[in-house]
Amino acid sequence: MPPGLATVTVRIKDMNDYSPVFSKTLYRGMVAPDAIKGTVITMVEAEDQDPPGTPASHVRYKVDVVQFPYSASIFDVEEESGRVITRVNLNEEPSTLFKLVVIAYDDGDPVKFNTTTVEISVLQPSVIPRFTQDEYRPPPVREGAPKGTQVVVVTAAALNQTIVYSIVSGNEDGVFAINNRTGVISIQKSLDYETARKYLLRVQADSLIVVRSNLPVPSKSNTAKIFIEVQDENDHAPIFTKKIYIGGVSEDARMFSSVIKVKAHDKDTGNYSAMQYRLIIPPIKDGKEGFVIEPYTGLIKTAMLFKNMRRSYFKFQAIATDNYGKGLSNKSDVLVSVVNQLDMQVIVSNVPPTLVEQSKDQLIGILERYVQDQIPGAKVVVESIGARRYGDGYSEEDYSKSDLMIYAIDPQTNRAIMRNELFKFLDGKLLDINKEFQPYLGQGGRILEIRTPDVVANVKKQAQAVGYTEGALLALAVIIILCCMPAILIVMVSYKQFKERQAECAKTARIQMALPAGKSASIPANNLYEELGDSTIRGYAQQEQQQLLRPSLLRPEVPFSSLF
């Protein structure tokens, strides 16, 4: 800015130039002699020509209590709206005329105001219609009723008056309509039990003269309450909480083990919201059902064994039908993948298993989010929650810490995510996971490590769990073997003796065949030993020969085959 120049800002302050001006110098109203507190009689209105939005243009109302103080004690005016109302329950004489001065003032500086007069006439009871009932309670209306369906007929009467009916409250959405001459209330818009289960309408009956004067006269007698209840219909089908339910089952799961629970909701009430579930499963080999579902809880259980079926999966549908299976239905897909410990990881934390069980859903939700960062839509499943296992073969347990065994299902492949991948997804974010686990594990609670399950330890545990029946059978087998060993030894010794005797017989036969023909068997022996010059040997030889040539030695007394 050049030297010698300056910027001057001048703020112009608005002055309160105008006073509020009423649209009429005199307002008229009528009231019943027994009108209740808060009954609207008429409405006054004033405008201020000061700039809109300024305090000087804001008009408010009040009663002048100096002029006509009695009128000011039984009538009032609402400060913002200008509606003239009864301050108390009236008990005035018919045909009485009251005057009330109302002041309209603004918030300008200085405050400017203006006044008007309201004349209020108390009507004769005979010209005020009276309903036959103070309250009407028609039968419930079904929510599917078409437009124009009659709900109730209200009736009022007055001496020598034509009655005009109107709904003055409770029908803000225009659901109902009333015939102003007959008093028939009917449905104008569709009813929805789930949106509004009941309505409270307030209807008013006025004489035609009052209506034409545009001065309605509410009173105790010319207003009535209508209580309308909506009857629920089965117009909403069940809706499952998920489009697809993903779960897993272990290879060693027993029959009727729990797998996953499906859940459907219904906007209807009563029996129309009571579910019955069933499954539609494609044929499985050997006619096996595979899975069953509890009809009223939605809990899916195994119906077969899955041994050696790892990496297999099953896809089927769950059906929910309301009204205990007799109403409307909807369906959702179910995926169950077969896994074993080769697909699992163990999350070890320094808090008891009970604490992990209490916050299981929240903890799994956190883990699932980190897995889904890598594989969208992946589902983390809990296999087991137990005490921390440690030591040789993980045979010892520490109940002050816990093991949470989990696996994850990939919805793209329908199979479990590889164990090593699952480890990388979680172990790489261990610090972040621990931060999110903190509110659920408590002060100092955290994950200690993520490790793979010890399959060998599991097998060892199964071996240690051999029952009494198996042990008894094993002991019986050992006893049988020990009892059979002596018999086997006897057979072996007998067989050896038989072979020795058979060899001796064969030797004797060869000697006999070597002797000259035509001589008895005893002569060659005698001559033989005589030539040797030993009579003693000769006698022994004769005895031995007779012993060897006995028939009992040429064949066994017991057949060899009978020994076996």
CSV table of N, CA and C in Angstrom, one decimal, residues 480-553:
chain,number,residue,atom,x,y,z
A,480,ILE,N,-0.4,-117.3,26.1
A,480,ILE,CA,-0.5,-118.4,25.1
A,480,ILE,C,0.8,-118.8,24.5
A,481,ILE,N,1.6,-117.8,24.2
A,481,ILE,CA,2.9,-118.0,23.6
A,481,ILE,C,3.8,-118.8,24.5
A,482,LEU,N,3.8,-118.4,25.8
A,482,LEU,CA,4.7,-119.1,26.8
A,482,LEU,C,4.2,-120.5,27.0
A,483,CYS,N,2.9,-120.8,27.0
A,483,CYS,CA,2.4,-122.1,27.1
A,483,CYS,C,2.7,-123.0,25.9
A,484,CYS,N,2.8,-122.5,24.8
A,484,CYS,CA,3.1,-123.3,23.6
A,484,CYS,C,4.6,-123.6,23.4
A,485,MET,N,5.4,-122.9,24.1
A,485,MET,CA,6.9,-123.1,23.9
A,485,MET,C,7.3,-124.5,24.3
A,486,PRO,N,6.9,-125.1,25.5
A,486,PRO,CA,7.3,-126.4,25.9
A,486,PRO,C,6.8,-127.5,24.9
A,487,ALA,N,5.6,-127.3,24.4
A,487,ALA,CA,5.1,-128.3,23.4
A,487,ALA,C,6.0,-128.3,22.1
A,488,ILE,N,6.3,-127.1,21.7
A,488,ILE,CA,7.2,-126.9,20.5
A,488,ILE,C,8.5,-127.6,20.8
A,489,LEU,N,9.1,-127.4,22.0
A,489,LEU,CA,10.4,-128.1,22.3
A,489,LEU,C,10.3,-129.6,22.3
A,490,ILE,N,9.2,-130.2,22.8
A,490,ILE,CA,9.0,-131.6,22.9
A,490,ILE,C,8.9,-132.2,21.4
A,491,VAL,N,8.2,-131.5,20.6
A,491,VAL,CA,8.1,-131.9,19.2
A,491,VAL,C,9.4,-131.9,18.5
A,492,MET,N,10.2,-130.9,18.8
A,492,MET,CA,11.5,-130.8,18.1
A,492,MET,C,12.4,-131.9,18.6
A,493,VAL,N,12.4,-132.2,19.9
A,493,VAL,CA,13.3,-133.3,20.4
A,493,VAL,C,12.8,-134.7,19.9
A,494,SER,N,11.5,-134.9,19.9
A,494,SER,CA,11.0,-136.2,19.3
A,494,SER,C,11.4,-136.4,17.9
A,495,TYR,N,11.3,-135.3,17.1
A,495,TYR,CA,11.6,-135.4,15.7
A,495,TYR,C,13.1,-135.7,15.5
A,496,LYS,N,14.0,-135.1,16.4
A,496,LYS,CA,15.4,-135.4,16.3
A,496,LYS,C,15.7,-136.8,16.6
A,497,GLN,N,15.1,-137.4,17.6
A,497,GLN,CA,15.3,-138.8,18.0
A,497,GLN,C,14.8,-139.7,16.8
A,498,PHE,N,13.7,-139.4,16.2
A,498,PHE,CA,13.2,-140.2,15.1
A,498,PHE,C,14.2,-140.2,14.0
A,499,LYS,N,14.8,-139.1,13.7
A,499,LYS,CA,15.8,-139.0,12.6
A,499,LYS,C,17.0,-139.8,12.9
A,500,GLU,N,17.4,-139.9,14.2
A,500,GLU,CA,18.6,-140.7,14.5
A,500,GLU,C,18.3,-142.2,14.4
A,501,ARG,N,17.1,-142.6,14.8
A,501,ARG,CA,16.8,-144.0,14.7
A,501,ARG,C,16.6,-144.4,13.2
A,502,GLN,N,16.1,-143.5,12.4
A,502,GLN,CA,15.9,-143.8,11.0
A,502,GLN,C,17.3,-144.0,10.4
A,503,ALA,N,18.2,-143.2,10.8
A,503,ALA,CA,19.6,-143.3,10.2
A,503,ALA,C,20.2,-144.7,10.6
A,504,GLU,N,20.0,-145.1,11.8
A,504,GLU,CA,20.6,-146.4,12.3
A,504,GLU,C,20.0,-147.6,11.5
A,505,CYS,N,18.7,-147.5,11.3
A,505,CYS,CA,18.0,-148.6,10.5
A,505,CYS,C,18.5,-148.6,9.1
A,506,ALA,N,18.8,-147.5,8.5
A,506,ALA,CA,19.3,-147.5,7.2
A,506,ALA,C,20.7,-148.1,7.1
A,507,LYS,N,21.5,-147.9,8.1
A,507,LYS,CA,22.9,-148.4,8.2
A,507,LYS,C,22.8,-149.9,8.3
A,508,THR,N,21.9,-150.5,9.2
A,508,THR,CA,21.8,-151.9,9.3
A,508,THR,C,21.4,-152.6,8.1
A,509,ALA,N,20.4,-151.9,7.4
A,509,ALA,CA,20.0,-152.5,6.1
A,509,ALA,C,21.1,-152.6,5.1
A,510,ARG,N,22.0,-151.6,5.1
A,510,ARG,CA,23.1,-151.7,4.1
A,510,ARG,C,24.1,-152.8,4.5
A,511,ILE,N,24.3,-153.1,5.8
A,511,ILE,CA,25.2,-154.2,6.2
A,511,ILE,C,24.6,-155.5,5.8
A,512,GLN,N,23.3,-155.7,6.0
A,512,GLN,CA,22.6,-156.9,5.6
A,512,GLN,C,22.7,-157.2,4.1
A,513,MET,N,22.6,-156.2,3.3
A,513,MET,CA,22.6,-156.4,1.9
A,513,MET,C,24.0,-156.8,1.5
A,514,ALA,N,25.1,-156.5,2.3
A,514,ALA,CA,26.4,-156.8,1.9
A,514,ALA,C,26.8,-158.2,2.2
A,515,LEU,N,26.0,-159.0,2.9
A,515,LEU,CA,26.3,-160.4,3.3
A,515,LEU,C,26.0,-161.4,2.1
A,516,PRO,N,26.8,-162.7,2.0
A,516,PRO,CA,26.5,-163.6,0.9
A,516,PRO,C,25.1,-164.1,0.9
A,517,ALA,N,24.6,-164.5,-0.3
A,517,ALA,CA,23.2,-164.9,-0.4
A,517,ALA,C,23.1,-166.3,0.1
A,518,GLY,N,21.9,-166.8,0.5
A,518,GLY,CA,21.6,-168.2,0.9
A,518,GLY,C,21.9,-168.5,2.3
A,519,LYS,N,22.4,-167.6,3.1
A,519,LYS,CA,22.7,-167.8,4.5
A,519,LYS,C,21.8,-166.9,5.3
A,520,SER,N,21.5,-167.5,6.5
A,520,SER,CA,20.7,-166.7,7.4
A,520,SER,C,21.4,-165.5,7.9
A,521,ALA,N,20.7,-164.6,8.4
A,521,ALA,CA,21.3,-163.4,8.8
A,521,ALA,C,22.1,-163.6,10.0
A,522,SER,N,21.9,-164.7,10.8
A,522,SER,CA,22.7,-164.9,12.0
A,522,SER,C,24.1,-165.5,11.7
A,523,ILE,N,24.2,-166.3,10.6
A,523,ILE,CA,25.4,-167.0,10.2
A,523,ILE,C,26.5,-166.0,9.8
A,524,PRO,N,26.3,-165.1,8.9
A,524,PRO,CA,27.4,-164.2,8.6
A,524,PRO,C,27.9,-163.5,9.8
A,525,ALA,N,27.1,-163.2,10.7
A,525,ALA,CA,27.6,-162.5,11.8
A,525,ALA,C,28.5,-163.4,12.7
A,526,ASN,N,28.1,-164.7,12.8
A,526,ASN,CA,28.9,-165.6,13.6
A,526,ASN,C,30.2,-165.8,12.9
A,527,ASN,N,30.2,-166.1,11.6
A,527,ASN,CA,31.4,-166.3,10.9
A,527,ASN,C,32.3,-165.1,10.9
A,528,LEU,N,31.7,-164.0,10.8
A,528,LEU,CA,32.5,-162.7,10.8
A,528,LEU,C,33.3,-162.6,12.1
A,529,TYR,N,32.6,-162.7,13.2
A,529,TYR,CA,33.3,-162.5,14.4
A,529,TYR,C,34.2,-163.7,14.8
A,530,GLU,N,33.9,-164.9,14.2
A,530,GLU,CA,34.8,-166.1,14.5
A,530,GLU,C,36.1,-165.8,13.8
A,531,GLU,N,36.0,-165.3,12.6
A,531,GLU,CA,37.3,-165.0,11.9
A,531,GLU,C,38.1,-163.9,12.6
A,532,LEU,N,37.4,-163.2,13.4
A,532,LEU,CA,38.1,-162.1,14.1
A,532,LEU,C,38.7,-162.7,15.4
A,533,GLY,N,38.2,-164.0,15.8
A,533,GLY,CA,38.7,-164.6,17.0
A,533,GLY,C,38.3,-164.1,18.3
A,534,ASP,N,37.1,-163.5,18.3
A,534,ASP,CA,36.6,-162.9,19.6
A,534,ASP,C,35.2,-163.4,19.8
A,535,SER,N,35.0,-164.4,20.7
A,535,SER,CA,33.7,-164.9,20.9
A,535,SER,C,32.8,-163.9,21.7
A,536,THR,N,33.4,-163.1,22.5
A,536,THR,CA,32.7,-162.1,23.3
A,536,THR,C,32.0,-161.0,22.3
A,537,ILE,N,32.9,-160.6,21.4
A,537,ILE,CA,32.3,-159.6,20.4
A,537,ILE,C,31.2,-160.3,19.6
A,538,ARG,N,31.4,-161.6,19.3
A,538,ARG,CA,30.4,-162.3,18.5
A,538,ARG,C,29.1,-162.3,19.2
A,539,GLY,N,29.1,-162.6,20.5
A,539,GLY,CA,27.8,-162.6,21.2
A,539,GLY,C,27.2,-161.3,21.3
A,540,TYR,N,27.9,-160.2,21.5
A,540,TYR,CA,27.4,-158.9,21.5
A,540,TYR,C,26.8,-158.5,20.2
A,541,ALA,N,27.5,-158.9,19.1
A,541,ALA,CA,27.0,-158.5,17.8
A,541,ALA,C,25.7,-159.2,17.5
A,542,GLN,N,25.6,-160.5,17.9
A,542,GLN,CA,24.3,-161.1,17.7
A,542,GLN,C,23.1,-160.4,18.4
A,543,GLN,N,23.4,-160.0,19.7
A,543,GLN,CA,22.4,-159.3,20.4
A,543,GLN,C,22.0,-158.0,19.8
A,544,GLU,N,23.0,-157.3,19.3
A,544,GLU,CA,22.8,-155.9,18.8
A,544,GLU,C,22.1,-156.0,17.5
A,545,GLN,N,22.4,-157.1,16.7
A,545,GLN,CA,21.7,-157.2,15.4
A,545,GLN,C,20.2,-157.5,15.6
A,546,GLN,N,19.9,-158.4,16.6
A,546,GLN,CA,18.5,-158.6,16.8
A,546,GLN,C,17.8,-157.4,17.3
A,547,GLN,N,18.5,-156.6,18.1
A,547,GLN,CA,17.9,-155.3,18.5
A,547,GLN,C,17.6,-154.4,17.4
A,548,LEU,N,18.5,-154.2,16.5
A,548,LEU,CA,18.3,-153.3,15.3
A,548,LEU,C,17.3,-153.8,14.4
A,549,LEU,N,17.1,-155.1,14.2
A,549,LEU,CA,16.2,-155.6,13.2
A,549,LEU,C,14.8,-155.8,13.8
A,550,ARG,N,14.5,-155.2,15.0
A,550,ARG,CA,13.1,-155.3,15.4
A,550,ARG,C,12.2,-154.4,14.6
A,551,PRO,N,11.0,-154.9,14.3
A,551,PRO,CA,10.1,-154.1,13.4
A,551,PRO,C,9.8,-152.7,14.0
A,552,SER,N,9.8,-152.6,15.3
A,552,SER,CA,9.5,-151.3,15.9
A,552,SER,C,10.5,-150.2,15.6
A,553,LEU,N,11.8,-150.7,15.2
A,553,LEU,CA,12.8,-149.7,14.9
A,553,LEU,C,12.8,-149.4,13.4
